[in-house]
Coordinates of C-alpha atoms and ligand atoms in Angstrom, one line a residue:
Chain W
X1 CA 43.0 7.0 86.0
X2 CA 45.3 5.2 84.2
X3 CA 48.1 2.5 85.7
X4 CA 51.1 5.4 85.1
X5 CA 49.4 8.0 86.2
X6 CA 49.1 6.4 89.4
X7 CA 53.3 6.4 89.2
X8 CA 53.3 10.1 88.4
X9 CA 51.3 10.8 91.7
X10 CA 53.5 8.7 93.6
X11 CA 56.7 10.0 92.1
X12 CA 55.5 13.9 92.5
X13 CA 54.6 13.2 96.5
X14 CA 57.9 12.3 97.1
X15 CA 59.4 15.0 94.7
X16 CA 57.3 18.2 96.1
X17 CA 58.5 16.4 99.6
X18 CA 61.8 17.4 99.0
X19 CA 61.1 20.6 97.2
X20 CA 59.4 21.9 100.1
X21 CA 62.5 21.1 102.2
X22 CA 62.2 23.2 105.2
X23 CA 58.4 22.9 105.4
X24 CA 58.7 19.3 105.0
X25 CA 60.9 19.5 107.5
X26 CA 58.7 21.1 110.1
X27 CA 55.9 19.0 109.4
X28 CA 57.8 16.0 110.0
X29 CA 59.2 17.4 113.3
X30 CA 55.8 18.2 114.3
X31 CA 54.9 14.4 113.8
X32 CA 58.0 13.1 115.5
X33 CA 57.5 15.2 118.2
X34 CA 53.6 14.4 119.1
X35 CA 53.8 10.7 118.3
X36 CA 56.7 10.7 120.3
X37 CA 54.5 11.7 123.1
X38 CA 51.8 10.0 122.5
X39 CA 53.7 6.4 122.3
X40 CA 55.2 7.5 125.6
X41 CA 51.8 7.9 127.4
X42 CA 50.5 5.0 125.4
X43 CA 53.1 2.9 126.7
X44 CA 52.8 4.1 130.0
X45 CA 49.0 3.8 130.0
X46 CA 49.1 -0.2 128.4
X47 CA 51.3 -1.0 131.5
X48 CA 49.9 0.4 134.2
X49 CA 46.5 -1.2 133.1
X50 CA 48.4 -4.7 132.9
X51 CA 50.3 -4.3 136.4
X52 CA 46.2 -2.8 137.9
X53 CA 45.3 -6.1 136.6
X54 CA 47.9 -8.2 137.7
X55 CA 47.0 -6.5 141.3
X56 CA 43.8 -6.6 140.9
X57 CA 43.6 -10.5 140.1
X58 CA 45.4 -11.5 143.2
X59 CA 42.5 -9.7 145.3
X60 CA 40.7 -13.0 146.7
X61 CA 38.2 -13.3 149.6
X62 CA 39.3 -15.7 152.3
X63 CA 36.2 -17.1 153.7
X64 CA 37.0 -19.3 156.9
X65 CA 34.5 -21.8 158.5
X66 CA 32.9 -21.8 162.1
X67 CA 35.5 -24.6 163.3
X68 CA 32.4 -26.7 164.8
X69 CA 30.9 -26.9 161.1
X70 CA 31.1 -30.4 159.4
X71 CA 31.7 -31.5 156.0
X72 CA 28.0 -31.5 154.7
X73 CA 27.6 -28.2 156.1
X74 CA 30.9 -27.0 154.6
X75 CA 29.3 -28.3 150.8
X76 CA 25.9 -26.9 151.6
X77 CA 28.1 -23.5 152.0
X78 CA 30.0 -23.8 149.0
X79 CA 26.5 -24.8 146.9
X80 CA 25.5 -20.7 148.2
X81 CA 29.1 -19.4 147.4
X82 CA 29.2 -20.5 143.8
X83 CA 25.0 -19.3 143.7
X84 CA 26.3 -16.0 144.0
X85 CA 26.5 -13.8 140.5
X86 CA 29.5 -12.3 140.5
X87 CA 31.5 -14.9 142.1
X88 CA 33.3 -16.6 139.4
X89 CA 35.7 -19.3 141.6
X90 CA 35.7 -20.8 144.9
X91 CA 38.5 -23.2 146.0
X92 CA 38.4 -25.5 149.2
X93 CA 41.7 -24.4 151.3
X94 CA 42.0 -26.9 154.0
X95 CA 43.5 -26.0 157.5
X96 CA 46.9 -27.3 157.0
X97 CA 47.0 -26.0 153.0
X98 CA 46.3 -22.4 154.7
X99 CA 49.1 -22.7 157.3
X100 CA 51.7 -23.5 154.7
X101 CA 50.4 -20.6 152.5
X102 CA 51.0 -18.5 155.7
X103 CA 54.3 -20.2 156.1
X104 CA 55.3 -19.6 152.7
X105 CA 54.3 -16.2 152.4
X106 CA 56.2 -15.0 155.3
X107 CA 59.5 -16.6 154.1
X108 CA 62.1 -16.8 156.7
X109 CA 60.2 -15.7 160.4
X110 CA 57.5 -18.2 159.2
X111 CA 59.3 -20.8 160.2
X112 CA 58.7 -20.1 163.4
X113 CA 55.0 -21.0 162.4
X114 CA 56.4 -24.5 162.0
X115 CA 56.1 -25.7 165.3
X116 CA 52.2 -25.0 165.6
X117 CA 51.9 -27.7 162.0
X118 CA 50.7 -30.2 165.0
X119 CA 48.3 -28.1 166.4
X120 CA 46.5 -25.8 163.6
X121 CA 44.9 -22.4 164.9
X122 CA 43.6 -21.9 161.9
X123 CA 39.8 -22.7 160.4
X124 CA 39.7 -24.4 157.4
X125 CA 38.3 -21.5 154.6
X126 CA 37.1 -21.3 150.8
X127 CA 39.2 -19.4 148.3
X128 CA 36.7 -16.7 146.5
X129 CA 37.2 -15.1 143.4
X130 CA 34.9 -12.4 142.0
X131 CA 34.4 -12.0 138.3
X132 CA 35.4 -8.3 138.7
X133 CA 38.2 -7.5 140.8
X134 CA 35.6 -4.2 142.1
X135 CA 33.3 -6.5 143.0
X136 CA 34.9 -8.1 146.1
X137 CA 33.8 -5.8 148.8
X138 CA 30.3 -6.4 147.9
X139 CA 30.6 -10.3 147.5
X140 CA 32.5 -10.1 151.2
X141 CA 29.3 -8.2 152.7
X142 CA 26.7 -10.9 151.1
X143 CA 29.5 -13.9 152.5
X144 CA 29.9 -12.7 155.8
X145 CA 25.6 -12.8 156.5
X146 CA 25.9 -16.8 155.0
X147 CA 25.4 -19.7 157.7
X148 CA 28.7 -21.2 159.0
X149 CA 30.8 -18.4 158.3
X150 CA 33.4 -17.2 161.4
X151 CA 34.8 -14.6 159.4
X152 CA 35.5 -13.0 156.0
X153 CA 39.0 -11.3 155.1
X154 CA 39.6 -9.7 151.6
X155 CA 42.4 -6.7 153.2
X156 CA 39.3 -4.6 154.1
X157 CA 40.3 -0.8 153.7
X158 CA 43.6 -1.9 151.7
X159 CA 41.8 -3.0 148.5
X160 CA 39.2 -0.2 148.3
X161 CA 42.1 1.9 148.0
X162 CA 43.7 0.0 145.9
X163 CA 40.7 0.0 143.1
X164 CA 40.5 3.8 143.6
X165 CA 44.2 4.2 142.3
X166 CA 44.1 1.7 139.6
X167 CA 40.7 3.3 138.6
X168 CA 42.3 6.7 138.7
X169 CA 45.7 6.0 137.1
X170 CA 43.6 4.0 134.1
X171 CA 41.6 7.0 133.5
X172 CA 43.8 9.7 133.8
X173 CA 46.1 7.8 131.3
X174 CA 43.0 7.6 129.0
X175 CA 42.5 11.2 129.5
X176 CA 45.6 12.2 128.4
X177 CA 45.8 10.0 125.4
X178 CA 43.4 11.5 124.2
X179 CA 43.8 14.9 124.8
X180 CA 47.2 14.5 123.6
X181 CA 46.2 12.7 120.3
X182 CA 43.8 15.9 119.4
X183 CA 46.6 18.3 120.2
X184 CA 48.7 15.9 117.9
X185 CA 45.7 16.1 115.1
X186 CA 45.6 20.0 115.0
X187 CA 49.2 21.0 115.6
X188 CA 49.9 18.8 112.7
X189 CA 47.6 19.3 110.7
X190 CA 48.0 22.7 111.1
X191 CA 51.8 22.5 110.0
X192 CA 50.8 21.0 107.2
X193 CA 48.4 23.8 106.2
X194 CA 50.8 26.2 106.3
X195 CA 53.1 24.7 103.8
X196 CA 49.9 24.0 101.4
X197 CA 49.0 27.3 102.0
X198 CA 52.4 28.5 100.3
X199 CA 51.4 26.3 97.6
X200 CA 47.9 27.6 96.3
X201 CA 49.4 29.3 93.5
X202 CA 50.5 26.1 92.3
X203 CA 47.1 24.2 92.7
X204 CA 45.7 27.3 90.7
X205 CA 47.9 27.4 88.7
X206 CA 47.5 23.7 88.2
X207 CA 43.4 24.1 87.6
X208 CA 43.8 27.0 85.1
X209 CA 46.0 24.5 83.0
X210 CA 42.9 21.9 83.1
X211 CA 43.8 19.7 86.3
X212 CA 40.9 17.7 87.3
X213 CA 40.7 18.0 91.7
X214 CA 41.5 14.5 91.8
X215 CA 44.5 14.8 89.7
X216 CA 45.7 18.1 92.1
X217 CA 44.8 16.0 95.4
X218 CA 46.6 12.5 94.6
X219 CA 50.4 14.0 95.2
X220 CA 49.0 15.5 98.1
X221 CA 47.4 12.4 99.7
X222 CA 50.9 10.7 98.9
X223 CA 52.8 13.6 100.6
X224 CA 50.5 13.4 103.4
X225 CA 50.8 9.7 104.1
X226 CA 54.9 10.5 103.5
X227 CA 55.1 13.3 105.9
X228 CA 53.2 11.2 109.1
X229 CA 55.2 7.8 108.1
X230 CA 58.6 9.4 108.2
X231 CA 57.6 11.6 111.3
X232 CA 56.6 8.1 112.9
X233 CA 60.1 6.9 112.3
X234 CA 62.3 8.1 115.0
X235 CA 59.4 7.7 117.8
X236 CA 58.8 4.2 117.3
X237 CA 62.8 3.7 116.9
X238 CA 63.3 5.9 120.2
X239 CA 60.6 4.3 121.8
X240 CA 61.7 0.2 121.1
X241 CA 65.1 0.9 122.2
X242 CA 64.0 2.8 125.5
X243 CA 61.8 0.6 126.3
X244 CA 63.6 -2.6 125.7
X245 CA 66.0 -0.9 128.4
X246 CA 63.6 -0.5 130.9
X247 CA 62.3 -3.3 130.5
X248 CA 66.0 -5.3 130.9
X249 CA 66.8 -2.8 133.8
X250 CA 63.4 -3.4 135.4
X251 CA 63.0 -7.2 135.5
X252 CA 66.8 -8.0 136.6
X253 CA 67.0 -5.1 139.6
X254 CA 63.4 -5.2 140.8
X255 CA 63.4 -8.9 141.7
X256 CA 60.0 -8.7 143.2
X257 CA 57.0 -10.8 141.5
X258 CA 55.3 -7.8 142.6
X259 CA 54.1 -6.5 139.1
X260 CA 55.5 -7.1 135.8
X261 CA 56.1 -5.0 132.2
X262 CA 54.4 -6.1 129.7
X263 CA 57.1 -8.0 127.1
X264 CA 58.7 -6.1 124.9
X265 CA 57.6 -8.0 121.6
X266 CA 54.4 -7.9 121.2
X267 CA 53.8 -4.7 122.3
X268 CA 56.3 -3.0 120.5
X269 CA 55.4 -4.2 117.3
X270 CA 51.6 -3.1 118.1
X271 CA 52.6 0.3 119.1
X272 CA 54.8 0.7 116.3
X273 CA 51.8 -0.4 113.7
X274 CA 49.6 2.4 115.3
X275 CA 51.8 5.1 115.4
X276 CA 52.6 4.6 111.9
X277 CA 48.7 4.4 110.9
X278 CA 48.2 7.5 113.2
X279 CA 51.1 9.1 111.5
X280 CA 49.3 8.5 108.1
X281 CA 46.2 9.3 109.4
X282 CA 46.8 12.8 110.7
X283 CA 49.3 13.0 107.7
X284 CA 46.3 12.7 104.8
X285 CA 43.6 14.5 106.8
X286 CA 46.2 17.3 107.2
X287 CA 47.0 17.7 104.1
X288 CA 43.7 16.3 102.0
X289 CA 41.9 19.6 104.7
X290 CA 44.3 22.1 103.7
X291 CA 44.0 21.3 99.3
X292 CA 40.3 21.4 99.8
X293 CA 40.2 25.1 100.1
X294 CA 42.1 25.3 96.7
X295 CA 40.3 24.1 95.2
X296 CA 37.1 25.9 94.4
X297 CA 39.1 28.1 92.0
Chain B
X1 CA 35.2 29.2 67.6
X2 CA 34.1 31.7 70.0
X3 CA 30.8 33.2 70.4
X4 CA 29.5 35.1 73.7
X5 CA 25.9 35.3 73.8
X6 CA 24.7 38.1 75.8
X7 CA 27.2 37.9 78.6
X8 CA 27.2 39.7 81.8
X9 CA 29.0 39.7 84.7
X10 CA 29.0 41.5 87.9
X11 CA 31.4 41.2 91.2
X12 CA 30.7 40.0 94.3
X13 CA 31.4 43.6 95.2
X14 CA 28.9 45.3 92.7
X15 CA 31.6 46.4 89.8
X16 CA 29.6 45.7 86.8
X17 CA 32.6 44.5 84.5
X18 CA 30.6 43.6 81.2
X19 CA 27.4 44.9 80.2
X20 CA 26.0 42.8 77.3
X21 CA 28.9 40.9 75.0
X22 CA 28.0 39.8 71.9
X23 CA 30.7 38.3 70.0
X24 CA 31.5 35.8 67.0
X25 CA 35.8 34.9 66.5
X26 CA 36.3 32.2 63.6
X27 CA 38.5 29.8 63.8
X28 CA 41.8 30.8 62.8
X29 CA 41.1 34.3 64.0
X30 CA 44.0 36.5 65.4
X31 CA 42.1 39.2 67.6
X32 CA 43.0 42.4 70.0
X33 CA 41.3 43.1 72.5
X34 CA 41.5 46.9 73.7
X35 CA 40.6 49.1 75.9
X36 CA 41.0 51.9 78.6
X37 CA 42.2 50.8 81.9
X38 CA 39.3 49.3 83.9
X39 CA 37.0 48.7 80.7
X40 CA 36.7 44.8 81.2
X41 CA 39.1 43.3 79.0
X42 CA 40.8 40.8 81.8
X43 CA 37.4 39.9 82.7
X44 CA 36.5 39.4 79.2
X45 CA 39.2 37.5 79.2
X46 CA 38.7 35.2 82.5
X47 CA 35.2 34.6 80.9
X48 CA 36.9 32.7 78.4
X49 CA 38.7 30.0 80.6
X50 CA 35.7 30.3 83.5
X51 CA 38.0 31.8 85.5
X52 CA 35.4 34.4 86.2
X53 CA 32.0 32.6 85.7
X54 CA 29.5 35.4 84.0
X55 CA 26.3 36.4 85.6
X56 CA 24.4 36.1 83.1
X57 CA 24.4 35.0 79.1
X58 CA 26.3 32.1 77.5
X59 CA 30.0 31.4 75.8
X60 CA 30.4 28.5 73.5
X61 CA 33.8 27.7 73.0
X62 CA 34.7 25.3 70.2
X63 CA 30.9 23.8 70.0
X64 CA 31.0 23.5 74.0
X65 CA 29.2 25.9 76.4
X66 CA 31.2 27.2 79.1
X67 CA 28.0 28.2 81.1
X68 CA 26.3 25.0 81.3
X69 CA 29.1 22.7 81.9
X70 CA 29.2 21.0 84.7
X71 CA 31.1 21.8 87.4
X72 CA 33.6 18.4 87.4
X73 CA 34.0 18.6 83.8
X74 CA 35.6 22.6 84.0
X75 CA 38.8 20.8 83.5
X76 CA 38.2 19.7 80.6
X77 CA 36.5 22.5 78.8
X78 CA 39.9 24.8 79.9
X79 CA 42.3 22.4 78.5
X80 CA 40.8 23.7 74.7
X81 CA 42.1 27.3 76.0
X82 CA 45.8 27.9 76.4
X83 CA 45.9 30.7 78.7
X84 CA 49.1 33.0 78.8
X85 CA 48.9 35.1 81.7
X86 CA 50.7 38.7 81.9
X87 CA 52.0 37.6 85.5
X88 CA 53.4 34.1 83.8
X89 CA 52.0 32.0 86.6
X90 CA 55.1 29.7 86.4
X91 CA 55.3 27.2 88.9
X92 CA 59.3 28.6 90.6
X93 CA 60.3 25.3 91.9
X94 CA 59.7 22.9 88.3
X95 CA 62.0 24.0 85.5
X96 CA 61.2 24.9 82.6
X97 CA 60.6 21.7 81.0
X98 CA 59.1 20.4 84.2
X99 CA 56.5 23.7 83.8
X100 CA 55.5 22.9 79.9
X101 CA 55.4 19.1 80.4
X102 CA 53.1 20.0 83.5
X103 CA 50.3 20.7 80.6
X104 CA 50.3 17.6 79.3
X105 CA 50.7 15.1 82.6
X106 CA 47.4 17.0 83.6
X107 CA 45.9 15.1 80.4
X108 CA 47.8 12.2 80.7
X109 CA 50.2 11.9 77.7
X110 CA 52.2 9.2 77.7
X111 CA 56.1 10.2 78.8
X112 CA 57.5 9.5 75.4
X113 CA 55.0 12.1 74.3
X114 CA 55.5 14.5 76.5
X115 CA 59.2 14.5 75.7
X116 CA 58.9 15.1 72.1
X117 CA 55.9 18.1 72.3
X118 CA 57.8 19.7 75.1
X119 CA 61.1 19.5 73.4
X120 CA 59.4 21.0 70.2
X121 CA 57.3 23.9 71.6
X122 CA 60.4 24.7 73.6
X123 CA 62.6 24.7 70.1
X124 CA 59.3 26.8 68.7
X125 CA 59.6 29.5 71.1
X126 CA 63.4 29.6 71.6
X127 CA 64.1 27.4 74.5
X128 CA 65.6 24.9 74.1
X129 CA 68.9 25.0 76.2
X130 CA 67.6 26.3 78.8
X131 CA 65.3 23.5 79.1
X132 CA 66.8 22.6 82.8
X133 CA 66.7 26.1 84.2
X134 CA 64.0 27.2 86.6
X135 CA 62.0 30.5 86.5
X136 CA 63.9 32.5 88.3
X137 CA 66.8 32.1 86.4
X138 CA 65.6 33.3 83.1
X139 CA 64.4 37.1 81.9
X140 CA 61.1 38.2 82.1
X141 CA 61.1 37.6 78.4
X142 CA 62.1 34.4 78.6
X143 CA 59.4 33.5 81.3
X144 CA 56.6 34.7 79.3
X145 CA 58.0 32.4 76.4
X146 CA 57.8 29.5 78.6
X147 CA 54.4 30.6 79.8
X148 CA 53.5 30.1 75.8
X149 CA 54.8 26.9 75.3
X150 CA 53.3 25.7 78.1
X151 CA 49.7 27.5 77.1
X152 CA 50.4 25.6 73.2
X153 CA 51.9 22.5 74.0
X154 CA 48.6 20.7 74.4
X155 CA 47.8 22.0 71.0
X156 CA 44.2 23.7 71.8
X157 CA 42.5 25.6 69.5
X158 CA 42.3 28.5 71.1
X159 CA 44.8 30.7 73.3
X160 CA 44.1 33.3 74.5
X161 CA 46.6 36.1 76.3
X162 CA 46.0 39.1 78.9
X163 CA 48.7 42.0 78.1
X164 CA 51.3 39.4 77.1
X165 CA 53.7 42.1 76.5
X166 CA 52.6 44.0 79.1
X167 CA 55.7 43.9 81.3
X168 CA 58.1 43.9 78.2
X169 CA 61.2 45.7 76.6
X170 CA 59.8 46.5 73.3
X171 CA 62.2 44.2 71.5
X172 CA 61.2 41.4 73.9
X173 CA 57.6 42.3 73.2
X174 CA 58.2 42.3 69.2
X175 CA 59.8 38.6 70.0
X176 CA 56.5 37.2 72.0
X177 CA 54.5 38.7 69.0
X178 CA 56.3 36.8 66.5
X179 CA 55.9 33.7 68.5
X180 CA 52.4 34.6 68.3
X181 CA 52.0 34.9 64.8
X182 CA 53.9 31.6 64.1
X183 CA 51.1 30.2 66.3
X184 CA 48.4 31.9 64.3
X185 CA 49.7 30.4 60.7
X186 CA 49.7 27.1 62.6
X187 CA 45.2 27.3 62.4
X188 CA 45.1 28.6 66.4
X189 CA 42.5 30.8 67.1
X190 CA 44.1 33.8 69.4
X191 CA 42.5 36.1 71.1
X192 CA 45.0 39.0 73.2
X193 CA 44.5 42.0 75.2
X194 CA 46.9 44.4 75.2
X195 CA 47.7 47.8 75.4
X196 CA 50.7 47.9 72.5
X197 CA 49.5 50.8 70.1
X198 CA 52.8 49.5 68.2
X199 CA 52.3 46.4 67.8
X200 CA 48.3 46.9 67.1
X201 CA 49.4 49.4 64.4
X202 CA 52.0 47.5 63.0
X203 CA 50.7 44.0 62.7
X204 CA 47.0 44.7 61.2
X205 CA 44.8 41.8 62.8
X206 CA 41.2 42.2 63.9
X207 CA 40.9 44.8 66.8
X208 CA 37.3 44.6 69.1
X209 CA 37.5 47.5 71.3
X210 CA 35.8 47.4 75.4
X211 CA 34.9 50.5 77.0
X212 CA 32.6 50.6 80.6
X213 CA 31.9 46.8 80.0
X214 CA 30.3 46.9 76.2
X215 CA 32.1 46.4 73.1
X216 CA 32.7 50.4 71.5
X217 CA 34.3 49.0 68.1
X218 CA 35.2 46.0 66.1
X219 CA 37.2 45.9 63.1
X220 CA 38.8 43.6 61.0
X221 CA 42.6 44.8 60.3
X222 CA 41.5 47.8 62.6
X223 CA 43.9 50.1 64.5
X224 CA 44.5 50.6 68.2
X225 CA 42.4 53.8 68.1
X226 CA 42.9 56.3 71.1
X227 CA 45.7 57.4 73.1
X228 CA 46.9 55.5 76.2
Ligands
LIG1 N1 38.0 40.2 91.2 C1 37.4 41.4 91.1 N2 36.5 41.7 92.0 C2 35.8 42.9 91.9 N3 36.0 43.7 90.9 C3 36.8 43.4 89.9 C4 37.6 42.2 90.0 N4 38.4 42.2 88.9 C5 38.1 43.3 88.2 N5 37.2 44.1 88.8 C6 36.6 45.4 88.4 O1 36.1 45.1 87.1 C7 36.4 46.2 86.2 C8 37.0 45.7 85.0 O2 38.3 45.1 85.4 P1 39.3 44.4 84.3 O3 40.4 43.8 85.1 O4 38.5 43.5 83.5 O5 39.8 45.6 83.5 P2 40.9 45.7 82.3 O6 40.2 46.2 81.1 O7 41.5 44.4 82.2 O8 41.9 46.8 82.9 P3 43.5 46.8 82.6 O9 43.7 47.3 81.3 O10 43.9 47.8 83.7 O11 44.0 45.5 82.9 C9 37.2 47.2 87.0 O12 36.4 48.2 87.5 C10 37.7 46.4 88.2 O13 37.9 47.2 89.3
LIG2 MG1 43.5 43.7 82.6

């Protein structure tokens, strides 16, 4: 194919685009539409797996020490901790470190706490942190049969439940990606069809005059990329400003360090790149499915 | 130019359209094709441009076998055949010039090029100002004259035409015929079915006759021969 030819294709994928007004129209509003969803649950999806992370990370298992035990004893234990496989940290938290964290934790009423700094109730404990966040009720079962152990705490009951959701909301979200992103496929590519379909006179036509298939198929692969980029437009523009706005509203009411959004920037610049190659995507295979037919003539 | 060896075809359906052609067209040969209703003369035609692929027997078309041709290089083997169809086949949303330059992008001419062969086939057959019009603005007339310009702009040398005054006025259709013969004195071989007992009768040209799929008659400067 020769350099200007190349121009020609280019130039008649953007001319047939406007030809076909109306049915360029509908395609395009068929993209908009169904990215527009699926950036929505894409978005949704990316940040509740970073805030089941977050939550997930702060799962530790608090292991506290029979208060006769003695310093060898307490490094002969922490030898067995770190032997365990799944266990991927384990921090010494001395007596009086613990009963600040308590202090701290409970903010103004701890203070009440305060008084007992003399006099520690508390064991001194190790800090465990499990490779996988799942892992912990398992690791907590093994701890609890070790030598010199009083007790083991990880929120029994509260973080099994807690896994379930996270599990749950993660693959729900993955579900309906999915699903959405094949409905996106067909309904699109089905638009598409339709307004080739009104054009297989022309590709004919175009054959009985001496058109190679390649020659007939290049405006339509330009079209095709066309219609899914400009249908990715107004999503990814809807979808930076909304988000850029929740994210502002979120962090400055919600003053909790209880979970965070992911930033706006990278993200948005990620989603926008793969709506815009999804776009393309379902654009070409739309359109490249729907000449093939023609094409036999 | 032109030579069918033996050629049969049959539909999917079971009509058996032609039963054995045998046929030799010169170059620079202006031929009718006629017929009765149904006798095989579009698929005769079709043949030609392997529109319709026969079932059997070869056609060699300016030293080039249609039959044997590989399937990627059909293109190339219909761009020696400019085809004018009875239904125009013009594309409605190109204009006129956009429809006759179409021929040669599909080959591609350089744009200067293009300019100056579309501008002259559209002077040839009487065009030219309405080069920026699109098909649905002209008469049927008019459309089968771009359908020609388009079919000869390439310069092949052959065209061939199904009934290409079939849906004609017959002052339109004496028009079309004179484009024809212009094309004829310019060394085009043209081959064209038609029905137009005038026109056969009139302008005295070779005349191969199709009846049930064979051919019934062929004459040189014959006559249109039966009643319609
Ligand atoms: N695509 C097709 N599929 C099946 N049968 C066909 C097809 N095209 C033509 N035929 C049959 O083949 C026979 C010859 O048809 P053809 O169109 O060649 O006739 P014709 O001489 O051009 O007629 P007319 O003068 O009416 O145009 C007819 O019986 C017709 O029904
Ligand atoms: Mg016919």
């Amino acid at each position: 194919m020769k350099f200007r030819t190349l121009g020609r294709h280019i130039k008649e994928g953007f001319k047939s685009l406007g030809r076909n007004g109306w049915m360029s129209f509908a395609s395009i509003s068929a993209v908009t539409v169904t990215l527009l969803l699926v950036g929505v649950f894409l978005v949704l999806l990316l940040n509740i797996n970073a805030i089941a992370s977050q939550i997930e990370d702060d799962v530790e298992i608090r292991v506290y020490l029979e208060k006769t035990s003695e310093e060898p004893q307490h490094q002969e234990l922490q030898q067995q901790l770190e032997g365990i496989e799944e266990v991927s940290s384990v921090k010494y938290v001395p007596k009086e470190e613990g009963l600040q964290e308590l202090i701290d934790s409970l903010g103004d009423e701890g203070k009440v706490f305060q008084s007992l700094e003399d006099e520690n109730p508390l064991p001194d404990a190790f800090a465990v942190k499990t490779e996988r966040p799942q892992d912990t009720p398992l690791v907590a079962d093994e701890i609890e049969t070790l030598d010199y152990v009083s007790e083991v705490r990880y929120g029994q009951g509260t973080v099994e439940r807690l896994f379930k959701i996270t599990d749950t909301a993660r693959n729900v979200g993955l579900v309906l990606i999915v699903g959405l992103l094949f409905t996106a496929m067909f309904l699109i590519a089905n638009t598409i069809k339709i307004t080739i379909v009104s054009r297989g006179t022309e590709i004919e036509i175009m054959k009985l005059v001496g058109a190679t298939n390649g020659f007939i198929r290049w405006p339509f692969f330009v079209e095709g990329i066309l219609l899914g980029v400009l249908g990715s437009l107004i999503p990814i523009g809807i979808l930076i400003f909304a988000y850029q706005f929740i994210y502002e509203a979120v962090s400055m009411n919600l003053n909790t360090i209880l979970f965070q959004l992911l930033p706006v920037y990278p993200l948005m610049f990620q989603l926008a790149g793969l709506l815009v190659i999804i776009g393309a995507f379902i654009g070409v295979w739309g359109s490249m499915t729907s000449v093939r037919k023609f094409l036999k003539v | 130019m032109i030579e069918m060896h033996d050629v049969w075809k049959t539909y999917p359906n079971g009509v058996m359209a032609l039963n054995g052609i045998d046929i030799h067209i010169e170059k620079g040969e202006f031929v009718y094709v006629v017929g009765p209703s149904g006798a095989g003369k579009s698929t005769f035609i079709k043949c030609m441009y392997r529109q319709e692929k026969p079932t059997k027997g070869n056609i060699i078309i300016n030293g080039r076998s249609l039959i044997k041709v590989k399937e990627r290089h059909i293109p190339f083997v219909r761009r020696q055949v400019g085809v004018v169809f009875q239904d125009f086949k013009l594309l409605p949303k190109l204009s006129v010039y956009e429809n006759v330059a179409f021929a040669l992008e599909v080959i591609e001419e350089s744009p200067k090029v293009i300019r100056k062969r579309v501008m002259e086939v559209l002077d040839l057959v009487g065009l030219k100002n309405k080069a920026r019009f699109l098909p649905d603005e002209l008469s049927g007339g008019e459309q089968q004259r771009v359908s020609i310009a388009r079919s000869i702009v390439n310069k092949p040398p052959v065209l061939i035409a199904d009934e290409p005054t079939g849906n004609l006025d017959p002052e339109t259709a004496w028009g079309i015929m004179d484009v024809f013969e212009e094309i004829g004195t310019r060394g085009t071989t043209i081959v064209m079915a038609t029905h137009n007992k005038e026109i056969v009768n009139t302008v005295k040209k070779r005349v191969i006759a199709i009846d049930g799929g064979r051919i019934s008659r062929d004459e040189l400067r014959g006559n249109y021969g039966y009643e319609i």
